Structures are given as structure tokens and as C-alpha cells.
mmCIF file of C-alpha atoms in Angstrom:
data_model
loop_
_atom_site.group_PDB
_atom_site.id
_atom_site.type_symbol
_atom_site.label_atom_id
_atom_site.label_comp_id
_atom_site.label_asym_id
_atom_site.label_seq_id
_atom_site.Cartn_x
_atom_site.Cartn_y
_atom_site.Cartn_z
ATOM 1 C CA ASP A 193 -6.917 -19.468 28.597
ATOM 2 C CA HIS A 194 -8.834 -22.109 26.354
ATOM 3 C CA ASP A 195 -5.774 -24.079 25.998
ATOM 4 C CA VAL A 196 -5.924 -24.013 22.124
ATOM 5 C CA VAL A 197 -2.686 -23.452 20.265
ATOM 6 C CA ALA A 198 -2.888 -21.439 16.973
ATOM 7 C CA GLU A 199 -0.300 -21.402 14.231
ATOM 8 C CA MET A 200 0.025 -20.038 10.962
ATOM 9 C CA ALA A 201 2.158 -20.683 7.851
ATOM 10 C CA PRO A 202 1.854 -18.496 4.919
ATOM 11 C CA THR A 203 2.065 -18.146 1.004
ATOM 12 C CA ASP A 204 1.506 -15.042 -1.231
ATOM 13 C CA ARG A 205 -2.430 -15.274 -1.138
ATOM 14 C CA ALA A 206 -3.018 -18.340 1.058
ATOM 15 C CA ALA A 207 -2.223 -19.659 4.393
ATOM 16 C CA VAL A 208 -2.286 -23.052 6.425
ATOM 17 C CA LEU A 209 -3.619 -22.559 9.917
ATOM 18 C CA ARG A 210 -3.196 -25.389 12.688
ATOM 19 C CA PHE A 211 -5.073 -25.397 15.758
ATOM 20 C CA THR A 212 -4.325 -27.756 18.670
ATOM 21 C CA PHE A 213 -7.281 -28.306 20.633
ATOM 22 C CA PRO A 214 -8.152 -29.816 24.253
ATOM 23 C CA GLU A 215 -10.485 -32.744 24.832
ATOM 24 C CA SER A 216 -13.814 -31.108 24.030
ATOM 25 C CA ASP A 217 -17.092 -31.716 22.266
ATOM 26 C CA GLU A 218 -17.505 -28.015 21.341
ATOM 27 C CA SER A 219 -13.878 -27.325 19.939
ATOM 28 C CA GLY A 220 -14.381 -24.701 17.144
ATOM 29 C CA VAL A 221 -13.283 -21.762 14.857
ATOM 30 C CA VAL A 222 -15.265 -18.396 14.355
ATOM 31 C CA ILE A 223 -15.128 -17.164 10.942
ATOM 32 C CA ASP A 224 -15.778 -13.354 11.463
ATOM 33 C CA ALA A 225 -16.380 -11.569 7.920
ATOM 34 C CA PHE A 226 -16.463 -8.164 9.343
ATOM 35 C CA ASP A 227 -19.089 -5.546 9.508
ATOM 36 C CA ARG A 228 -20.105 -3.098 6.621
ATOM 37 C CA GLY A 229 -21.375 -5.938 4.444
ATOM 38 C CA SER A 230 -20.276 -9.364 4.301
ATOM 39 C CA GLN A 231 -21.244 -13.067 3.629
ATOM 40 C CA VAL A 232 -20.536 -16.564 4.945
ATOM 41 C CA LYS A 233 -21.836 -19.787 3.588
ATOM 42 C CA VAL A 234 -21.057 -23.289 5.305
ATOM 43 C CA MET A 235 -20.721 -26.308 3.224
ATOM 44 C CA PRO A 236 -20.419 -29.313 5.572
ATOM 45 C CA ASP A 237 -20.085 -31.929 3.086
ATOM 46 C CA SER A 238 -16.872 -30.541 1.954
ATOM 47 C CA ARG A 239 -15.656 -29.163 5.259
ATOM 48 C CA THR A 240 -15.690 -25.697 3.584
ATOM 49 C CA VAL A 241 -16.681 -22.124 4.530
ATOM 50 C CA VAL A 242 -16.670 -19.550 1.717
ATOM 51 C CA GLY A 243 -17.754 -15.964 1.638
ATOM 52 C CA TYR A 244 -16.627 -12.438 1.328
ATOM 53 C CA THR A 245 -16.443 -8.989 2.975
ATOM 54 C CA THR A 246 -16.563 -5.561 1.807
ATOM 55 C CA ARG A 247 -14.995 -4.051 4.873
ATOM 56 C CA ASN A 248 -12.617 -1.151 3.947
ATOM 57 C CA SER A 249 -11.335 2.334 4.825
ATOM 58 C CA GLY A 250 -12.099 3.886 1.380
ATOM 59 C CA GLY A 251 -10.140 4.146 -1.613
ATOM 60 C CA VAL A 252 -12.128 1.343 -3.377
ATOM 61 C CA PRO A 253 -14.905 1.099 -6.016
ATOM 62 C CA ASP A 254 -18.469 0.368 -5.014
ATOM 63 C CA ASN A 255 -18.075 -3.196 -6.017
ATOM 64 C CA PHE A 256 -15.065 -4.144 -3.758
ATOM 65 C CA ARG A 257 -15.100 -7.410 -2.348
ATOM 66 C CA ASN A 258 -12.528 -9.614 -0.583
ATOM 67 C CA TRP A 259 -13.616 -13.347 -1.258
ATOM 68 C CA PHE A 260 -12.180 -16.090 0.895
ATOM 69 C CA VAL A 261 -12.394 -19.943 1.091
ATOM 70 C CA ILE A 262 -11.582 -22.045 4.187
ATOM 71 C CA ARG A 263 -11.155 -25.758 4.017
ATOM 72 C CA PHE A 264 -10.849 -27.864 6.813
ATOM 73 C CA ASP A 265 -9.221 -31.311 7.245
ATOM 74 C CA LYS A 266 -11.827 -32.752 9.939
ATOM 75 C CA PRO A 267 -15.606 -33.116 9.498
ATOM 76 C CA PHE A 268 -17.790 -30.566 11.377
ATOM 77 C CA SER A 269 -19.736 -31.916 14.471
ATOM 78 C CA GLY A 270 -21.916 -28.912 13.940
ATOM 79 C CA PHE A 271 -22.067 -25.192 12.853
ATOM 80 C CA ARG A 272 -23.922 -22.105 13.369
ATOM 81 C CA VAL A 273 -24.277 -18.932 11.297
ATOM 82 C CA PHE A 274 -25.079 -15.347 12.238
ATOM 83 C CA ASN A 275 -25.949 -11.680 10.827
ATOM 84 C CA GLY A 276 -24.387 -9.720 13.738
ATOM 85 C CA LYS A 277 -26.053 -11.000 17.195
ATOM 86 C CA ASN A 278 -28.862 -12.718 15.144
ATOM 87 C CA GLU A 279 -28.546 -16.432 14.837
ATOM 88 C CA LEU A 280 -29.928 -17.580 11.322
ATOM 89 C CA LYS A 281 -31.194 -20.934 10.120
ATOM 90 C CA GLY A 282 -29.707 -22.518 7.099
ATOM 91 C CA PHE A 283 -26.057 -22.590 5.942
ATOM 92 C CA GLU A 284 -25.757 -19.023 4.811
ATOM 93 C CA ALA A 285 -25.649 -15.673 6.321
ATOM 94 C CA GLU A 286 -25.473 -12.429 4.183
ATOM 95 C CA GLY A 287 -26.039 -8.830 5.595
ATOM 96 C CA GLU A 288 -24.232 -5.959 7.621
ATOM 97 C CA HIS A 289 -22.204 -8.458 9.579
ATOM 98 C CA ALA A 290 -21.812 -12.044 8.679
ATOM 99 C CA LEU A 291 -20.367 -14.600 10.986
ATOM 100 C CA ALA A 292 -20.031 -18.582 11.117
ATOM 101 C CA ALA A 293 -18.897 -20.820 13.797
ATOM 102 C CA VAL A 294 -17.747 -24.535 13.122
ATOM 103 C CA TYR A 295 -17.511 -26.989 15.660
ATOM 104 C CA PHE A 296 -15.372 -30.313 16.305
ATOM 105 C CA THR A 297 -15.323 -32.925 18.764
ATOM 106 C CA THR A 298 -11.506 -33.428 19.679
ATOM 107 C CA ARG A 299 -9.415 -35.488 21.989
ATOM 108 C CA ARG A 300 -6.620 -33.673 23.924
ATOM 109 C CA GLY A 301 -3.700 -32.652 21.676
ATOM 110 C CA GLU A 302 -5.701 -33.189 18.387
ATOM 111 C CA GLN A 303 -4.795 -30.974 15.591
ATOM 112 C CA VAL A 304 -7.210 -29.727 13.029
ATOM 113 C CA THR A 305 -5.965 -27.911 9.887
ATOM 114 C CA ALA A 306 -7.658 -25.031 7.958
ATOM 115 C CA ARG A 307 -6.366 -24.244 4.442
ATOM 116 C CA VAL A 308 -7.241 -20.716 3.706
ATOM 117 C CA ALA A 309 -7.042 -18.331 0.654
ATOM 118 C CA SER A 310 -8.457 -14.899 -0.434
ATOM 119 C CA SER A 311 -9.041 -13.174 -3.767
ATOM 120 C CA PHE A 312 -10.094 -9.603 -4.719
ATOM 121 C CA ILE A 313 -11.523 -11.163 -8.021
ATOM 122 C CA SER A 314 -13.927 -13.860 -7.100
ATOM 123 C CA GLU A 315 -14.824 -16.857 -5.134
ATOM 124 C CA GLU A 316 -13.576 -19.234 -7.980
ATOM 125 C CA GLN A 317 -10.234 -17.316 -7.977
ATOM 126 C CA ALA A 318 -10.068 -17.811 -4.145
ATOM 127 C CA LEU A 319 -10.452 -21.347 -4.768
ATOM 128 C CA ARG A 320 -7.794 -21.397 -7.508
ATOM 129 C CA ASN A 321 -5.361 -19.668 -5.385
ATOM 130 C CA LEU A 322 -5.827 -22.181 -2.607
ATOM 131 C CA GLU A 323 -5.331 -24.977 -4.844
ATOM 132 C CA THR A 324 -2.282 -23.476 -6.642
ATOM 133 C CA GLU A 325 -0.409 -22.295 -3.443
ATOM 134 C CA VAL A 326 -1.228 -24.602 -1.098
ATOM 135 C CA GLY A 327 -3.011 -27.688 -2.450
ATOM 136 C CA ASP A 328 -2.848 -30.868 -0.198
ATOM 137 C CA ALA A 329 0.403 -29.575 1.337
ATOM 138 C CA ASP A 330 0.511 -30.029 5.090
ATOM 139 C CA PHE A 331 1.423 -27.258 7.701
ATOM 140 C CA GLU A 332 5.186 -28.158 8.030
ATOM 141 C CA THR A 333 5.561 -28.311 4.224
ATOM 142 C CA VAL A 334 3.891 -24.814 3.852
ATOM 143 C CA LYS A 335 5.940 -23.527 6.850
ATOM 144 C CA ALA A 336 9.383 -25.003 5.311
ATOM 145 C CA ARG A 337 8.384 -23.140 1.905
ATOM 146 C CA ALA A 338 7.634 -19.996 3.760
ATOM 147 C CA GLN A 339 11.225 -20.328 5.388
ATOM 148 C CA GLU A 340 12.963 -20.976 2.209
ATOM 149 C CA ARG A 341 11.507 -17.950 0.572
ATOM 150 C CA TRP A 342 12.266 -15.535 3.289
ATOM 151 C CA ASP A 343 15.855 -17.042 3.367
ATOM 152 C CA GLU A 344 15.911 -16.131 -0.419
ATOM 153 C CA VAL A 345 14.553 -12.604 0.184
ATOM 154 C CA LEU A 346 16.730 -11.737 3.207
ATOM 155 C CA GLY A 347 19.758 -13.645 1.828
ATOM 156 C CA ARG A 348 20.316 -11.112 -1.182
ATOM 157 C CA ILE A 349 22.179 -9.206 1.161
ATOM 158 C CA GLU A 350 25.015 -10.838 3.312
ATOM 159 C CA VAL A 351 26.837 -8.869 5.941
ATOM 160 C CA SER A 352 29.993 -9.610 8.071
ATOM 161 C CA GLY A 353 32.045 -8.193 10.794
ATOM 162 C CA GLY A 354 29.160 -7.218 13.080
ATOM 163 C CA THR A 355 27.822 -8.478 16.341
ATOM 164 C CA GLU A 356 24.720 -10.982 16.679
ATOM 165 C CA GLU A 357 22.790 -8.006 17.730
ATOM 166 C CA GLN A 358 23.756 -5.942 14.790
ATOM 167 C CA TYR A 359 22.883 -8.619 12.554
ATOM 168 C CA ARG A 360 19.543 -8.969 14.012
ATOM 169 C CA THR A 361 18.852 -5.312 13.531
ATOM 170 C CA PHE A 362 20.017 -5.347 10.085
ATOM 171 C CA TYR A 363 17.774 -8.105 8.838
ATOM 172 C CA SER A 364 14.852 -7.027 10.850
ATOM 173 C CA CYS A 365 15.142 -3.674 8.965
ATOM 174 C CA LEU A 366 15.621 -5.417 5.807
ATOM 175 C CA TYR A 367 12.387 -7.740 6.424
ATOM 176 C CA ARG A 368 10.177 -4.611 7.098
ATOM 177 C CA SER A 369 11.668 -3.052 3.749
ATOM 178 C CA THR A 370 10.321 -5.850 1.758
ATOM 179 C CA LEU A 371 6.862 -6.112 3.337
ATOM 180 C CA PHE A 372 5.608 -3.265 1.101
ATOM 181 C CA PRO A 373 4.073 -2.635 -1.573
ATOM 182 C CA ARG A 374 1.791 -5.567 -1.497
ATOM 183 C CA LYS A 375 1.008 -7.924 -4.455
ATOM 184 C CA PHE A 376 -2.570 -7.048 -5.567
ATOM 185 C CA TYR A 377 -2.439 -9.185 -8.722
ATOM 186 C CA GLU A 378 -3.499 -13.065 -8.820
ATOM 187 C CA ILE A 379 -2.667 -15.761 -11.327
ATOM 188 C CA ASP A 380 -5.479 -16.817 -13.613
ATOM 189 C CA ALA A 381 -6.194 -20.363 -14.882
ATOM 190 C CA LYS A 382 -3.625 -20.059 -17.764
ATOM 191 C CA GLY A 383 -0.902 -18.783 -15.598
ATOM 192 C CA ASN A 384 -1.143 -15.152 -16.376
ATOM 193 C CA PRO A 385 -1.106 -12.314 -13.993
ATOM 194 C CA VAL A 386 -4.536 -10.570 -13.351
ATOM 195 C CA HIS A 387 -5.976 -8.088 -11.059
ATOM 196 C CA TYR A 388 -9.033 -6.366 -9.568
ATOM 197 C CA SER A 389 -8.557 -2.525 -10.372
ATOM 198 C CA PRO A 390 -9.053 -0.536 -7.165
ATOM 199 C CA TYR A 391 -9.262 2.302 -9.561
ATOM 200 C CA ASN A 392 -12.221 1.281 -11.801
ATOM 201 C CA GLY A 393 -13.495 -1.891 -10.375
ATOM 202 C CA GLU A 394 -12.733 -4.033 -13.482
ATOM 203 C CA VAL A 395 -10.736 -7.205 -13.624
ATOM 204 C CA LEU A 396 -7.854 -6.565 -16.026
ATOM 205 C CA PRO A 397 -4.745 -8.406 -17.290
ATOM 206 C CA GLY A 398 -1.262 -7.562 -15.599
ATOM 207 C CA TYR A 399 0.528 -6.582 -12.465
ATOM 208 C CA MET A 400 -0.740 -4.370 -9.655
ATOM 209 C CA TYR A 401 0.810 -3.394 -6.414
ATOM 210 C CA THR A 402 -0.678 -1.401 -3.427
ATOM 211 C CA ASP A 403 -0.470 -0.369 0.106
ATOM 212 C CA THR A 404 2.609 2.061 0.064
ATOM 213 C CA GLY A 405 3.056 5.779 -0.192
ATOM 214 C CA PHE A 406 6.051 7.280 -2.240
ATOM 215 C CA TRP A 407 6.262 10.106 0.237
ATOM 216 C CA ASP A 408 9.918 9.328 1.799
ATOM 217 C CA THR A 409 9.916 5.836 0.424
ATOM 218 C CA PHE A 410 11.414 7.369 -2.899
ATOM 219 C CA ARG A 411 14.388 8.109 -0.962
ATOM 220 C CA CYS A 412 15.481 4.845 0.158
ATOM 221 C CA LEU A 413 13.061 1.960 -0.188
ATOM 222 C CA PHE A 414 12.529 2.196 -4.127
ATOM 223 C CA PRO A 415 16.199 2.704 -4.907
ATOM 224 C CA LEU A 416 16.803 -0.212 -2.640
ATOM 225 C CA LEU A 417 14.312 -2.364 -4.697
ATOM 226 C CA ASN A 418 16.149 -1.409 -7.945
ATOM 227 C CA LEU A 419 19.399 -2.577 -6.840
ATOM 228 C CA VAL A 420 18.535 -5.699 -4.717
ATOM 229 C CA TYR A 421 15.267 -6.910 -6.001
ATOM 230 C CA PRO A 422 14.958 -5.458 -9.444
ATOM 231 C CA SER A 423 12.533 -8.146 -10.881
ATOM 232 C CA VAL A 424 10.184 -7.178 -8.225
ATOM 233 C CA ASN A 425 10.359 -3.622 -8.904
ATOM 234 C CA ALA A 426 9.834 -4.278 -12.540
ATOM 235 C CA GLU A 427 6.411 -5.960 -11.637
ATOM 236 C CA ILE A 428 5.711 -2.889 -9.377
ATOM 237 C CA GLN A 429 6.576 -0.464 -12.445
ATOM 238 C CA ALA A 430 4.371 -2.349 -14.834
ATOM 239 C CA GLY A 431 1.458 -2.173 -12.248
ATOM 240 C CA LEU A 432 2.217 1.817 -11.746
ATOM 241 C CA ALA A 433 1.695 1.887 -15.656
ATOM 242 C CA ASN A 434 -1.608 -0.169 -15.232
ATOM 243 C CA THR A 435 -2.710 2.457 -12.522
ATOM 244 C CA TYR A 436 -2.261 5.211 -14.951
ATOM 245 C CA ARG A 437 -4.115 3.523 -17.523
ATOM 246 C CA GLU A 438 -7.050 2.626 -15.336
ATOM 247 C CA SER A 439 -7.293 5.971 -13.639
ATOM 248 C CA GLY A 440 -5.489 8.661 -15.440
ATOM 249 C CA PHE A 441 -3.131 9.255 -12.588
ATOM 250 C CA LEU A 442 0.057 7.659 -11.157
ATOM 251 C CA PRO A 443 -0.550 6.769 -7.507
ATOM 252 C CA GLU A 444 1.194 8.814 -4.638
ATOM 253 C CA TRP A 445 -0.462 6.866 -1.843
ATOM 254 C CA ALA A 446 -2.291 3.672 -2.689
ATOM 255 C CA SER A 447 -4.490 1.836 -0.279
ATOM 256 C CA PRO A 448 -5.627 0.115 -2.257
ATOM 257 C CA GLY A 449 -6.683 2.921 -4.593
ATOM 258 C CA HIS A 450 -5.884 6.572 -4.455
ATOM 259 C CA ARG A 451 -5.770 7.965 -0.991
ATOM 260 C CA GLY A 452 -5.269 11.389 0.374
ATOM 261 C CA CYS A 453 -2.071 11.270 2.276
ATOM 262 C CA MET A 454 1.189 13.481 2.245
ATOM 263 C CA VAL A 455 2.433 16.040 -0.372
ATOM 264 C CA GLY A 456 4.330 15.920 -3.448
ATOM 265 C CA ASN A 457 4.501 14.143 -6.740
ATOM 266 C CA ASN A 458 7.018 11.589 -5.722
ATOM 267 C CA SER A 459 5.905 9.045 -8.159
ATOM 268 C CA ALA A 460 7.955 10.676 -10.598
ATOM 269 C CA SER A 461 11.032 9.933 -8.637
ATOM 270 C CA VAL A 462 10.050 6.269 -8.104
ATOM 271 C CA VAL A 463 9.317 5.996 -11.879
ATOM 272 C CA ALA A 464 12.382 7.852 -13.161
ATOM 273 C CA ASP A 465 14.885 5.889 -10.925
ATOM 274 C CA ALA A 466 13.497 2.658 -12.274
ATOM 275 C CA ILE A 467 13.763 3.707 -15.902
ATOM 276 C CA LEU A 468 17.169 5.086 -15.550
ATOM 277 C CA LYS A 469 18.551 1.958 -13.894
ATOM 278 C CA GLY A 470 16.879 -0.147 -16.818
ATOM 279 C CA VAL A 471 14.502 -1.861 -14.313
ATOM 280 C CA THR A 472 11.131 -0.896 -16.141
ATOM 281 C CA PRO A 473 9.760 -3.160 -18.598
ATOM 282 C CA ALA A 474 10.423 -1.705 -22.042
ATOM 283 C CA GLU A 475 6.803 -1.951 -23.201
ATOM 284 C CA ASP A 476 5.753 0.545 -20.249
ATOM 285 C CA VAL A 477 8.540 3.130 -20.494
ATOM 286 C CA ALA A 478 6.489 5.326 -22.812
ATOM 287 C CA THR A 479 3.161 5.071 -20.868
ATOM 288 C CA LEU A 480 5.182 5.991 -17.634
ATOM 289 C CA TYR A 481 6.878 8.891 -19.365
ATOM 290 C CA GLU A 482 3.442 10.050 -20.519
ATOM 291 C CA ALA A 483 2.083 9.488 -16.904
ATOM 292 C CA MET A 484 4.950 11.659 -15.152
ATOM 293 C CA LEU A 485 4.253 14.508 -17.836
ATOM 294 C CA ALA A 486 0.347 14.390 -17.283
ATOM 295 C CA GLY A 487 0.596 14.594 -13.759
ATOM 296 C CA ARG A 488 2.371 18.056 -13.755
ATOM 297 C CA ASP A 489 -0.794 19.731 -15.194
ATOM 298 C CA LYS A 490 -3.690 18.433 -13.049
ATOM 299 C CA VAL A 491 -4.842 17.044 -9.746
ATOM 300 C CA HIS A 492 -7.140 14.250 -8.758
ATOM 301 C CA PRO A 493 -10.834 15.413 -8.727
ATOM 302 C CA SER A 494 -11.420 13.984 -5.223
ATOM 303 C CA VAL A 495 -7.806 13.081 -3.848
ATOM 304 C CA SER A 496 -5.811 16.142 -3.634
ATOM 305 C CA SER A 497 -2.496 14.599 -2.820
ATOM 306 C CA THR A 498 -2.660 12.637 -6.178
ATOM 307 C CA GLY A 499 -1.293 14.800 -9.032
ATOM 308 C CA ARG A 500 -0.239 18.134 -8.217
ATOM 309 C CA LEU A 501 -2.199 20.381 -6.271
ATOM 310 C CA GLY A 502 -1.586 24.063 -6.947
ATOM 311 C CA HIS A 503 -0.081 22.996 -10.431
ATOM 312 C CA GLU A 504 -1.587 26.150 -12.322
ATOM 313 C CA TYR A 505 0.314 28.253 -9.776
ATOM 314 C CA TYR A 506 3.298 26.340 -9.975
ATOM 315 C CA ASN A 507 3.527 26.129 -13.782
ATOM 316 C CA THR A 508 2.957 30.001 -14.040
ATOM 317 C CA LEU A 509 4.608 31.621 -11.089
ATOM 318 C CA GLY A 510 7.367 29.186 -10.355
ATOM 319 C CA TYR A 511 5.873 28.223 -7.057
ATOM 320 C CA VAL A 512 2.652 27.436 -4.977
ATOM 321 C CA PRO A 513 1.754 30.708 -3.138
ATOM 322 C CA TYR A 514 1.191 30.807 0.631
ATOM 323 C CA ASN A 515 -2.132 33.020 0.480
ATOM 324 C CA VAL A 516 -4.208 30.898 -1.965
ATOM 325 C CA GLY A 517 -5.671 28.490 0.388
ATOM 326 C CA ILE A 518 -3.198 25.532 -0.235
ATOM 327 C CA ASN A 519 -1.503 23.948 2.629
ATOM 328 C CA GLU A 520 2.211 22.748 2.686
ATOM 329 C CA ASN A 521 2.720 25.305 -0.239
ATOM 330 C CA ALA A 522 6.360 25.517 0.361
ATOM 331 C CA ALA A 523 6.756 21.818 0.618
ATOM 332 C CA ARG A 524 4.910 21.248 -2.477
ATOM 333 C CA THR A 525 7.037 23.668 -4.509
ATOM 334 C CA LEU A 526 10.175 22.069 -3.214
ATOM 335 C CA GLU A 527 8.971 18.653 -4.032
ATOM 336 C CA TYR A 528 7.599 19.469 -7.380
ATOM 337 C CA ALA A 529 10.884 21.175 -8.482
ATOM 338 C CA TYR A 530 12.912 17.898 -7.582
ATOM 339 C CA ASP A 531 10.307 15.874 -9.289
ATOM 340 C CA ASP A 532 10.763 18.035 -12.513
ATOM 341 C CA TRP A 533 14.505 17.291 -12.207
ATOM 342 C CA CYS A 534 13.734 13.600 -12.095
ATOM 343 C CA ILE A 535 11.535 13.723 -15.206
ATOM 344 C CA ALA A 536 14.155 15.714 -16.917
ATOM 345 C CA GLN A 537 16.598 12.907 -16.603
ATOM 346 C CA VAL A 538 14.235 10.499 -18.160
ATOM 347 C CA ALA A 539 13.607 12.882 -21.019
ATOM 348 C CA LYS A 540 17.375 13.135 -21.685
ATOM 349 C CA LYS A 541 17.412 9.375 -21.818
ATOM 350 C CA LEU A 542 14.497 9.339 -24.240
ATOM 351 C CA GLY A 543 15.956 12.008 -26.339
ATOM 352 C CA LYS A 544 12.931 14.534 -25.701
ATOM 353 C CA THR A 545 15.033 17.721 -26.114
ATOM 354 C CA ASP A 546 12.174 20.113 -25.794
ATOM 355 C CA ASP A 547 10.948 18.341 -22.781
ATOM 356 C CA VAL A 548 14.487 18.576 -21.293
ATOM 357 C CA ALA A 549 14.696 22.217 -21.681
ATOM 358 C CA MET A 550 11.141 23.021 -20.097
ATOM 359 C CA LEU A 551 11.680 20.529 -17.237
ATOM 360 C CA GLU A 552 15.248 21.620 -16.273
ATOM 361 C CA LYS A 553 13.973 25.201 -16.253
ATOM 362 C CA ALA A 554 10.945 24.018 -13.814
ATOM 363 C CA SER A 555 13.328 22.046 -11.565
ATOM 364 C CA GLN A 556 15.040 25.360 -10.731
ATOM 365 C CA ASN A 557 11.881 26.628 -9.128
ATOM 366 C CA TYR A 558 13.098 25.842 -5.696
ATOM 367 C CA LYS A 559 15.067 29.103 -5.989
ATOM 368 C CA ASN A 560 12.018 31.012 -5.768
ATOM 369 C CA LEU A 561 11.358 30.340 -2.267
ATOM 370 C CA PHE A 562 14.774 31.101 -0.982
ATOM 371 C CA ASP A 563 14.672 34.070 1.285
ATOM 372 C CA PRO A 564 18.356 35.707 1.286
ATOM 373 C CA GLU A 565 17.342 37.709 4.409
ATOM 374 C CA THR A 566 16.728 34.720 6.752
ATOM 375 C CA ARG A 567 18.700 32.244 4.411
ATOM 376 C CA LEU A 568 15.634 29.827 4.650
ATOM 377 C CA MET A 569 13.006 28.448 2.262
ATOM 378 C CA ARG A 570 9.826 30.498 2.956
ATOM 379 C CA GLY A 571 6.253 30.558 1.835
ATOM 380 C CA ARG A 572 5.630 33.431 -0.827
ATOM 381 C CA ASN A 573 2.495 35.188 -1.557
ATOM 382 C CA GLU A 574 0.928 35.404 -4.829
ATOM 383 C CA ASP A 575 2.433 38.844 -5.291
ATOM 384 C CA GLY A 576 5.668 37.574 -4.616
ATOM 385 C CA THR A 577 6.105 38.766 -1.190
ATOM 386 C CA PHE A 578 7.547 36.401 1.631
ATOM 387 C CA GLN A 579 4.914 35.596 4.148
ATOM 388 C CA SER A 580 5.666 34.752 7.950
ATOM 389 C CA PRO A 581 3.194 32.296 9.363
ATOM 390 C CA PHE A 582 3.128 34.360 12.440
ATOM 391 C CA SER A 583 2.102 37.670 11.097
ATOM 392 C CA PRO A 584 0.655 39.892 12.476
ATOM 393 C CA TYR A 585 1.954 38.602 15.450
ATOM 394 C CA LYS A 586 4.964 40.119 17.268
ATOM 395 C CA TRP A 587 7.837 38.615 19.286
ATOM 396 C CA GLY A 588 6.663 37.330 22.582
ATOM 397 C CA ASP A 589 2.805 37.226 21.578
ATOM 398 C CA ALA A 590 0.938 34.284 22.868
ATOM 399 C CA PHE A 591 -2.156 33.136 20.463
ATOM 400 C CA THR A 592 -4.373 30.140 20.173
ATOM 401 C CA GLU A 593 -4.995 28.153 17.002
ATOM 402 C CA GLY A 594 -7.571 25.683 17.124
ATOM 403 C CA ASN A 595 -7.269 24.131 20.778
ATOM 404 C CA SER A 596 -3.576 24.761 20.744
ATOM 405 C CA TRP A 597 -1.523 27.529 22.471
ATOM 406 C CA HIS A 598 1.581 28.730 20.572
ATOM 407 C CA TYR A 599 4.299 31.345 21.887
ATOM 408 C CA THR A 600 6.104 33.086 18.986
ATOM 409 C CA CYS A 601 9.896 33.250 19.009
ATOM 410 C CA LEU A 602 12.879 33.901 16.442
ATOM 411 C CA LEU A 603 15.525 31.424 15.447
ATOM 412 C CA TYR A 604 18.766 32.813 14.636
ATOM 413 C CA THR A 605 21.369 30.799 12.773
#
């Protein structure tokens, strides 16, 4: 609508944006640092805008910040800064919702390039990310590098014998499989990996990955990473060890810290598979084994999906009861039993004989939910009786639950 073309070429923690403008004395770019606390600062002499945003959806410490730096290749003809709708004097805005607008005088078809980087550590680290990952490279160079990197990632698997449409489907799926987990570590001045911990708010050495849940990805995504991208999963496993060191738990759904979502203790499966395939860094194996065992006997104080909700019942009765106020109790029991089997395989590899016996016995807990009458897995009460979710309703009864209507029925197999 405004005769502006915007393009972007990425690196891991930075990007080059290229804007093609019409002839105008008020061409410009708005930098929106979002609401819930942010800052922008315009530095006209260096054609740079820096700042941070604290915008998040939870799961982070109070000192969370995403710092950014934006460096343009054309001098500003003017700029404005705002806190929400209120325009401010000076070069800087900080408050609930900081924004900046920078302007250029352009001829038709003129291109303005913005080199952008971010950091969860500091403004200085954001600038380092920009200099090391982009530097003075132009748009086409960064674009070509990104193309080479994706060719390398997707080229790990070569397929043949299909149609073009089948190839497109396959590589589109493989592309999506490599988008998560996301790198949450950065490279310091000495070339070492460091990370802002979304668990304790400190800047610490080593790897960290985030933005993924293990519920279901343990079945396919992480085995794929072990087979096709083992060096990447080695970093992910090192990051999981760091998560345990920094929070006392393995994550089940990180975004970027512990988040409440889904059930099970599937981190055990993800960790076990990598250890058994020899992917996990040797220095992290003992820590991750300890983490798996620790997760059997506790639950996160504020995120019930992390650790094992109902562990006290599972470890004594052999199942999580239906009638103790814990939802998805049957699913949790089945997941925990499978995860115990996974930990048992690692215990065997490490020669932990006593642990093997205990874990193999626990891995049979799935049997406690099998109802021979219906030949289905069913929730069981604390006293051992099976419980139907429709009791005391009878066949054909209509009843309400919340705002939904239900009609009871039976399924015979």
C-alpha cells in the first residue's frame, strides 16, 4: 500500500533487513519495543537504535530482558521517540511501551539496510552478536550464507524416487522439524558459549536451548535429532544438564523457563535416548542420570507439569489415583511407567544394579490400570477400585459439565 518492499536475511541471532522505498522525504522505520516495559534510545551520529523489551508470556525471572541493536546504513533525516501515544523530547524513551521512528529522505527505488541483532544477556552482547554474525556483510551475502546453512541442514537427508510434490512435502516437514528447540545461548568475547538462565536469572557458561515441549516430541523429533543431527542434540543435552543445575528439574515444556503444559515426565525418554546412543557429552551423563532419578520423587512448586505430579501415589500404590484431585491420572501413570523403563536402560548402561531392579519393577506399573472386564486402561481409585468418569450416570443420561452437554454411551469392542 505504501510502495515499500521489506526483505530479511537471517543469521542465528541477527538479521539484515532491506527496505526499498519510494521517492519521499518521510520514508521511515518504526521500532516497536512492545508494551509491559521497554526502552529505545536513538543515536543519530552512529545511525543506531538500541533498547530492550521485557515483553513475555511468563516463565521468566524478574530481570528478563531481550536487548536489541539496530544499525542503519543511511543517516537519519529525523527521528521521534514515544512512550505509548505520548511523544517525548530527547533521544530516549523508557516506560510501559517504548517506540521510536527514524526517517530518511529517499529517491524512488532507494534501498536502506538495517543490521539487527538481539541478546538476552546485555546490550553489549547484542552488539557483539551483530558484529560477529553480520559485521559489514551486505544483504545478498547474508542471504547466501543463510541459503548455504539451510542447504546443509536439509541436505543431511537425500531422498529419491518420488515426485516433486512429495519432495516438497518431505523437505517442508524436515524444515519444520529443525526449527525447535531454539538456541538460547550466545558466544562471549572469548568465543565460549554463555547463556542467560531463564531459571535463575543469572548469566552462566555453557549451552541452553528452549521453546520446545517433550510431550510427543520424545517419540519422533528427538530420535531424529540423535540420528541425523547428533552434534546439535549434544548441545541440547548439555543445556538440559544446565537446566537441572540451575533449577533442580529437567524441563518438560520450556518457553523459555519451566511452563505448565501437558503431562508426563518425558524428559527422561529424551535424555535416555541420547545417552544410550552415545550422543550426550561424557561430562554431563552423571548429572543427567541424577536429574532423571530426582524427577521421580518431586514436582515443581509452581509448575505442576514439571517433575511428577502425584509421585507420592505412584511410588507407593503403583499408580496415580482417579479420586485424589489429579487430572489425567491414568495418562500420567502410563507415561511415568514408560519413563521408568527408559531410566532403567540408562541404569543398565551405567552399571547401577540396584537402580535397575527398582526401575524395572516400577516400569510394570502400567499393568495396574488394565481392567480385564473392559480390556481397557482405566483410572483407578485410591482404594483400588476402577472408576468410571460417568458414574453415577446411567446409559442414556444427559448431563452438563461446565457449559457443555454430554450424552453417555458405551463402546463395545
